[in-house]
Coordinates of C-alpha atoms in Angstrom, one line a residue:
X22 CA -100.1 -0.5 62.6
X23 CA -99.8 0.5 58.8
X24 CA -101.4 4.1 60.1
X25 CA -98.8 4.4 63.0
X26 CA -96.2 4.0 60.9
X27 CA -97.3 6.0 58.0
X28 CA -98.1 3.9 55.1
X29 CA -98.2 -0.4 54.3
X30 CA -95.2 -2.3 54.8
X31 CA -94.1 -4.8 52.5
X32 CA -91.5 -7.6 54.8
X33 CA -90.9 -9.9 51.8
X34 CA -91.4 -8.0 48.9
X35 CA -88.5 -9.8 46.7
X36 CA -89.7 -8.0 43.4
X37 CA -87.5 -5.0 44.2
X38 CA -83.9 -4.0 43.3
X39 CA -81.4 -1.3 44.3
X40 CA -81.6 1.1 42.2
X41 CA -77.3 1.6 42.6
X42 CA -76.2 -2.0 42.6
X43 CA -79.3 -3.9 41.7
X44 CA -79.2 -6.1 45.0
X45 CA -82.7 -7.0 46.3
X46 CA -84.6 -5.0 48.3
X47 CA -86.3 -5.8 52.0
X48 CA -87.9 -3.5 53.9
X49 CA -90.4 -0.2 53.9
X50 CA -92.4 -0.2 50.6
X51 CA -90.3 3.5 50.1
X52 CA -86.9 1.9 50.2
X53 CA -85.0 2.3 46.9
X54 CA -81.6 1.0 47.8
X55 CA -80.2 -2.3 49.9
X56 CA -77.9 0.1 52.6
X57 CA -76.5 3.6 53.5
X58 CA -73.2 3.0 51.3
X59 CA -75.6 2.7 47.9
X60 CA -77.7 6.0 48.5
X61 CA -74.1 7.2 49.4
X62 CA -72.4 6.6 46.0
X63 CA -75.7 7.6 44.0
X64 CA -75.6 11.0 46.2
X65 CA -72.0 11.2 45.0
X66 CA -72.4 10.2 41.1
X67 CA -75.0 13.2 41.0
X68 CA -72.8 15.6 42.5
X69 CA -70.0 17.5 40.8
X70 CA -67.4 16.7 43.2
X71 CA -64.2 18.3 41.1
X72 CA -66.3 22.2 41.3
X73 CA -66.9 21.5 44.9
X74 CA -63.6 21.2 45.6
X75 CA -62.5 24.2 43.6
X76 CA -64.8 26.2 45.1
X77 CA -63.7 25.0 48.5
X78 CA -59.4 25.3 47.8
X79 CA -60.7 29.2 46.7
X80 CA -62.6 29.7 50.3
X81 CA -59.7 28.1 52.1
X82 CA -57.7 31.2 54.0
X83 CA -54.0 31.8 52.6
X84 CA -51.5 30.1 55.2
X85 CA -47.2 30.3 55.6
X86 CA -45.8 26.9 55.5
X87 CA -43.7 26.3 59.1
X88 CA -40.4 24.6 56.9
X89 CA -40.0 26.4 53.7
X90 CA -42.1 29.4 54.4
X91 CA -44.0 29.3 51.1
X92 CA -47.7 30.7 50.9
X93 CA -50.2 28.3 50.2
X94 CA -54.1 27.3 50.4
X95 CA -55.4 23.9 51.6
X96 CA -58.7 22.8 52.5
X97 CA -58.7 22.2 56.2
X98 CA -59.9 18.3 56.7
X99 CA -59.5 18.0 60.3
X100 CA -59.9 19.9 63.3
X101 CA -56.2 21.0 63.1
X102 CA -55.7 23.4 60.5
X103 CA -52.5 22.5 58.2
X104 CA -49.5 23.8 58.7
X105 CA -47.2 22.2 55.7
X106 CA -47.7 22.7 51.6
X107 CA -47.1 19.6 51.2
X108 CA -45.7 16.4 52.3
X109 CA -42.2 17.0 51.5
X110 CA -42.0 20.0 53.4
X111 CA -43.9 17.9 56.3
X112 CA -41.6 14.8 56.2
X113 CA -38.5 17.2 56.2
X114 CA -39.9 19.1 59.3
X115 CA -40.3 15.4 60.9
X116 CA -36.6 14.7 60.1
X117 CA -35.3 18.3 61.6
X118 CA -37.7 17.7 65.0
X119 CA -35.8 14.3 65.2
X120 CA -32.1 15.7 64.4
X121 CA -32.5 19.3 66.5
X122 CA -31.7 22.2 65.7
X123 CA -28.4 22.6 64.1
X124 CA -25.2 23.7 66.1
X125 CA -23.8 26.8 65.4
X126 CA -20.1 26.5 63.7
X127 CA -17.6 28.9 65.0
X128 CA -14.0 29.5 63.8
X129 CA -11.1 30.8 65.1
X130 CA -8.2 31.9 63.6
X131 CA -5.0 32.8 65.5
X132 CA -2.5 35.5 63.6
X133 CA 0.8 35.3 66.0
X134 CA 3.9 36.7 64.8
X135 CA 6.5 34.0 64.1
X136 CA 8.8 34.5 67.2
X137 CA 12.1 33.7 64.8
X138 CA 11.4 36.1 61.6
X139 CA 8.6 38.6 62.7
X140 CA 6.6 38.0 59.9
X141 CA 2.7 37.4 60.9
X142 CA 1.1 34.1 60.3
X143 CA -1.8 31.5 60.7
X144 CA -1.5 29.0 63.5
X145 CA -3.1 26.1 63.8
X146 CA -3.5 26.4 67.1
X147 CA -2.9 29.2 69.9
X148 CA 0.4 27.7 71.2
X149 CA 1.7 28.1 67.2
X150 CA 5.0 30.5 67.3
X151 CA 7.1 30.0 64.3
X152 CA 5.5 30.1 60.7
X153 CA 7.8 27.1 59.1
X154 CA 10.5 24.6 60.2
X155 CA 13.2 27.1 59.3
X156 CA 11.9 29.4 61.9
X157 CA 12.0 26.4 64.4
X158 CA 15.2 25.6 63.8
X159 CA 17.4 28.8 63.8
X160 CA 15.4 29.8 66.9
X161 CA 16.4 26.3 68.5
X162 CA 20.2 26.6 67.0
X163 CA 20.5 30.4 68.4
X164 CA 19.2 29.4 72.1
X165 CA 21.7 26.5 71.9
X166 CA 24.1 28.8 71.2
X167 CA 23.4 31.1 73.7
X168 CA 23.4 28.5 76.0
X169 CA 27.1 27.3 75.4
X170 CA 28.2 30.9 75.4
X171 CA 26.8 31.6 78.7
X172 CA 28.7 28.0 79.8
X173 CA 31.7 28.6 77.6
X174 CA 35.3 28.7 79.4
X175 CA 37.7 29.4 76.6
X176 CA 39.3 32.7 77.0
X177 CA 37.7 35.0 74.9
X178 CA 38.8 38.7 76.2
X179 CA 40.5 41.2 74.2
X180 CA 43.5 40.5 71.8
X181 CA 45.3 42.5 69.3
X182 CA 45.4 40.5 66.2
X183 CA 48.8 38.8 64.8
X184 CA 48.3 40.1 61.1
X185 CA 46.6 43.6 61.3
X186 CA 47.3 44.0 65.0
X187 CA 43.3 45.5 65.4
X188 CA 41.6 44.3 68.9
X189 CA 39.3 41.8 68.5
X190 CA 37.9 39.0 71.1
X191 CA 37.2 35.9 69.2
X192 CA 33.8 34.7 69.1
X193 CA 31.9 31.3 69.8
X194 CA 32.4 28.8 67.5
X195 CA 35.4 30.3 65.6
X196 CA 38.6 28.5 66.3
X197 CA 40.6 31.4 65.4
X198 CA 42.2 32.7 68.3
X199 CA 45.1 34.7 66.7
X200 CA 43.7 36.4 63.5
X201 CA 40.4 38.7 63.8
X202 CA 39.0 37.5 60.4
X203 CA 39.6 35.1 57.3
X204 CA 41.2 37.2 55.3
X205 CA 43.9 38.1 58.1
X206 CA 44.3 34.2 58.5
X207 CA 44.8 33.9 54.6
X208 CA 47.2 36.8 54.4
X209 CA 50.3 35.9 56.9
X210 CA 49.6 32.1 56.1
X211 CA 50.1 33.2 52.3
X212 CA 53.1 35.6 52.9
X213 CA 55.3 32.3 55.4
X214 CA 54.5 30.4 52.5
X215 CA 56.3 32.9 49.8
X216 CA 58.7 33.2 52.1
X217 CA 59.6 29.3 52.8
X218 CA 59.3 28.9 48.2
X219 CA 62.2 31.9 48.1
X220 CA 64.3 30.5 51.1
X221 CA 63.8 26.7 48.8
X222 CA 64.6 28.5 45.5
X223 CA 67.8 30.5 46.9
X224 CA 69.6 27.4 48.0
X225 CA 68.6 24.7 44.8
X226 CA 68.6 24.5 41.1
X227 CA 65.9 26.0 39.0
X228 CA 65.3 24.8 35.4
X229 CA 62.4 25.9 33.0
X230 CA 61.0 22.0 32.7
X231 CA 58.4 22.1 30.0
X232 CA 56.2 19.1 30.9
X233 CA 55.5 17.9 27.9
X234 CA 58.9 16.9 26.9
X235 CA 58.8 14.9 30.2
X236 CA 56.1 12.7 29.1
X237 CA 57.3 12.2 25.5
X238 CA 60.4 11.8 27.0
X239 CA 58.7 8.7 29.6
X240 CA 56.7 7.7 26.5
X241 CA 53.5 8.9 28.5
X242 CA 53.9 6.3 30.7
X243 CA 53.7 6.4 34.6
X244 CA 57.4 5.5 35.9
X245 CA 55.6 4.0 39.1
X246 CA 53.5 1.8 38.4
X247 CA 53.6 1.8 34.6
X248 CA 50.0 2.2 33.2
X249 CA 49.5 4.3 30.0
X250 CA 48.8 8.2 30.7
X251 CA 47.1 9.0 27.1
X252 CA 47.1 12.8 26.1
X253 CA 43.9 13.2 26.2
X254 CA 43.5 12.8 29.5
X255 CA 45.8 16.0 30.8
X256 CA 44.0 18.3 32.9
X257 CA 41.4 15.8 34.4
X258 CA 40.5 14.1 37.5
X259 CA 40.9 10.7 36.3
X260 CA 43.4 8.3 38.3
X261 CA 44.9 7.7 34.7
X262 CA 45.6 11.4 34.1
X263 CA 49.6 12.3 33.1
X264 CA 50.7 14.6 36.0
X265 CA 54.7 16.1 36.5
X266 CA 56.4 14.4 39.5
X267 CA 59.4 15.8 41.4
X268 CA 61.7 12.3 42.0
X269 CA 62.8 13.8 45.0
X270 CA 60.3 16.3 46.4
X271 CA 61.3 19.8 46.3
X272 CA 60.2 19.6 49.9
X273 CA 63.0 17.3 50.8
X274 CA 65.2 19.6 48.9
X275 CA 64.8 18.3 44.9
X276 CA 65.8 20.2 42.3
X277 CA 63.2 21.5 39.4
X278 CA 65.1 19.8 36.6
X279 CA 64.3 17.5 33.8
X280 CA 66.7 15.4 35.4
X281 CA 64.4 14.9 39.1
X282 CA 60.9 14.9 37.3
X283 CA 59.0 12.4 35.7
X284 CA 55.8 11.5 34.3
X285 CA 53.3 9.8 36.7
X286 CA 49.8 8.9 36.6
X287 CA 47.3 11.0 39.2
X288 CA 46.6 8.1 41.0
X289 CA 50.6 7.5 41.6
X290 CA 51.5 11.4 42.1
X291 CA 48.6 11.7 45.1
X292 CA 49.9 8.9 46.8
X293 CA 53.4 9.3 46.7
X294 CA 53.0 13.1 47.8
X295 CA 56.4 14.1 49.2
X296 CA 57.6 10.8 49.7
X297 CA 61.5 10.3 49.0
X298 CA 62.2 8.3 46.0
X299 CA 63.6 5.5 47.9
X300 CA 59.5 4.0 49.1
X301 CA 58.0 5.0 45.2
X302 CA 57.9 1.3 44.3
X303 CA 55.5 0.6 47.2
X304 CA 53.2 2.9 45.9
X305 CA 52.7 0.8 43.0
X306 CA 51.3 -2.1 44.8
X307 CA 49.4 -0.2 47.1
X308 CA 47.6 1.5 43.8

């Protein structure tokens, strides 16, 4: 037996150690340690593992990561060579596989011209046709417009006018039907009026009242209701302000005398307008 398996064998020889942890030894008389994972770690502790790894990373061929595209070298430890340079780049390449690829953005921009003013502008969408509410609003007001013209049944055809006597056919929305402008209007209402003061003036008394003397005269009081018109106040807007007042309108055919004019508040004069002088005290309690 000792020949067939090439040398003695000691079973129970408890005098022997491993030589890596210092366990005792059963077995073949040339057994030096207890297992496999001892003669492992004393292989190990005699090697220089940091060189053989250097030595290794330099054989290792030059690869392109797949998520950053970075060169790099990496000793291959599997069947499957590596394709990241590191686990960053791997767990991001995880993440994009789960989230897909990304979409493509695209942008439109619509440049109409504002339908109202001309002018070119950005819409926000493709039915946009007026660059502000200005726009939006004339363009509304001048189809409105349109719209009551085309449905309008005032006469409107030809006329001459009554001041300048030029033809003109008055327009929608003007309520002028007589005068061609404005100024027309203001011209023959101006010239009946000069007219009616110098048919007034012919026919009653003038007299150069200086209104001053009225109110020193009244005390700068108001003769209708009696409040105090101070000085100061002349030329304002404020109900207290001294004002000349015809006793009898010159309307209702007063004379411009010291004798028909008095000194009245503002408040007063407005109300009583060309009221005769017989109603002036109820002006005073309705102020």
């Amino acid at each position: 037996m000792d020949a067939l398996f090439g040398g003695p064998v000691a079973a129970n020889d408890n005098g022997r150690k491993c030589a890596s942890c210092g366990a005792a030894i059963t077995g073949h008389a040339s057994k030096k340690y207890c297992g496999a994972a001892c003669a492992r770690a004393v292989d190990r502790s005699k090697r220089d593992t940091a060189r053989e790894k250097k030595l290794a990373l330099a054989r290792a061929p030059e690869r392109i990561c797949e998520f950053c595209g970075s060169a790099f070298k990496k000793v291959q430890k599997d069947k499957a060579p590596p394709k990241f340079c590191s686990k960053t780049c791997s767990g991001k390449a995880g993440i994009a596989r789960l989230i897909g690829p990304p979409k493509p953005i695209s942008f439109v921009v619509f440049r109409p011209l504002c339908g109202q003013c001309g002018l070119r502008f950005t819409a926000r969408s493709i039915q946009g046709r007026f660059c502000s509410d200005e726009c939006r609003k004339a363009d509304a007001n001048s189809k409105a417009r349109k719209y009551a013209a085309a449905n309008d049944n005032v006469d409107r055809s030809p006329r001459p006018c009554a001041e300048c006597a030029s033809v003109f056919s008055p327009s929608y929305g003007d309520k002028r039907s007589m005068y061609c402008s404005k100024a027309c209007a203001r011209r023959n209402a101006g010239r009946l009026n000069r007219k009616k003061e110098r048919a007034r003036l012919r026919t009653q008394a003038i007299e150069n009242v200086d209104p001053i003397k009225v109110f020193d005269r009244d005390k700068w009081k108001c003769q209708i209701c009696g409040c105090t018109t101070p000085r100061k106040l002349r030329g304002t807007y404020d109900d207290r302000a001294p004002e000349l007042d015809h006793i009898m309108p010159l309307s209702l055919g007063g004379a411009h005398s010291y004798m028909n004019t008095q000194c009245a508040c503002r408040r007063c004069n407005a109300a009583k307008s060309n009221t005769p002088p017989i109603q002036a005290s109820l002006f005073a309690h309705v102020a």
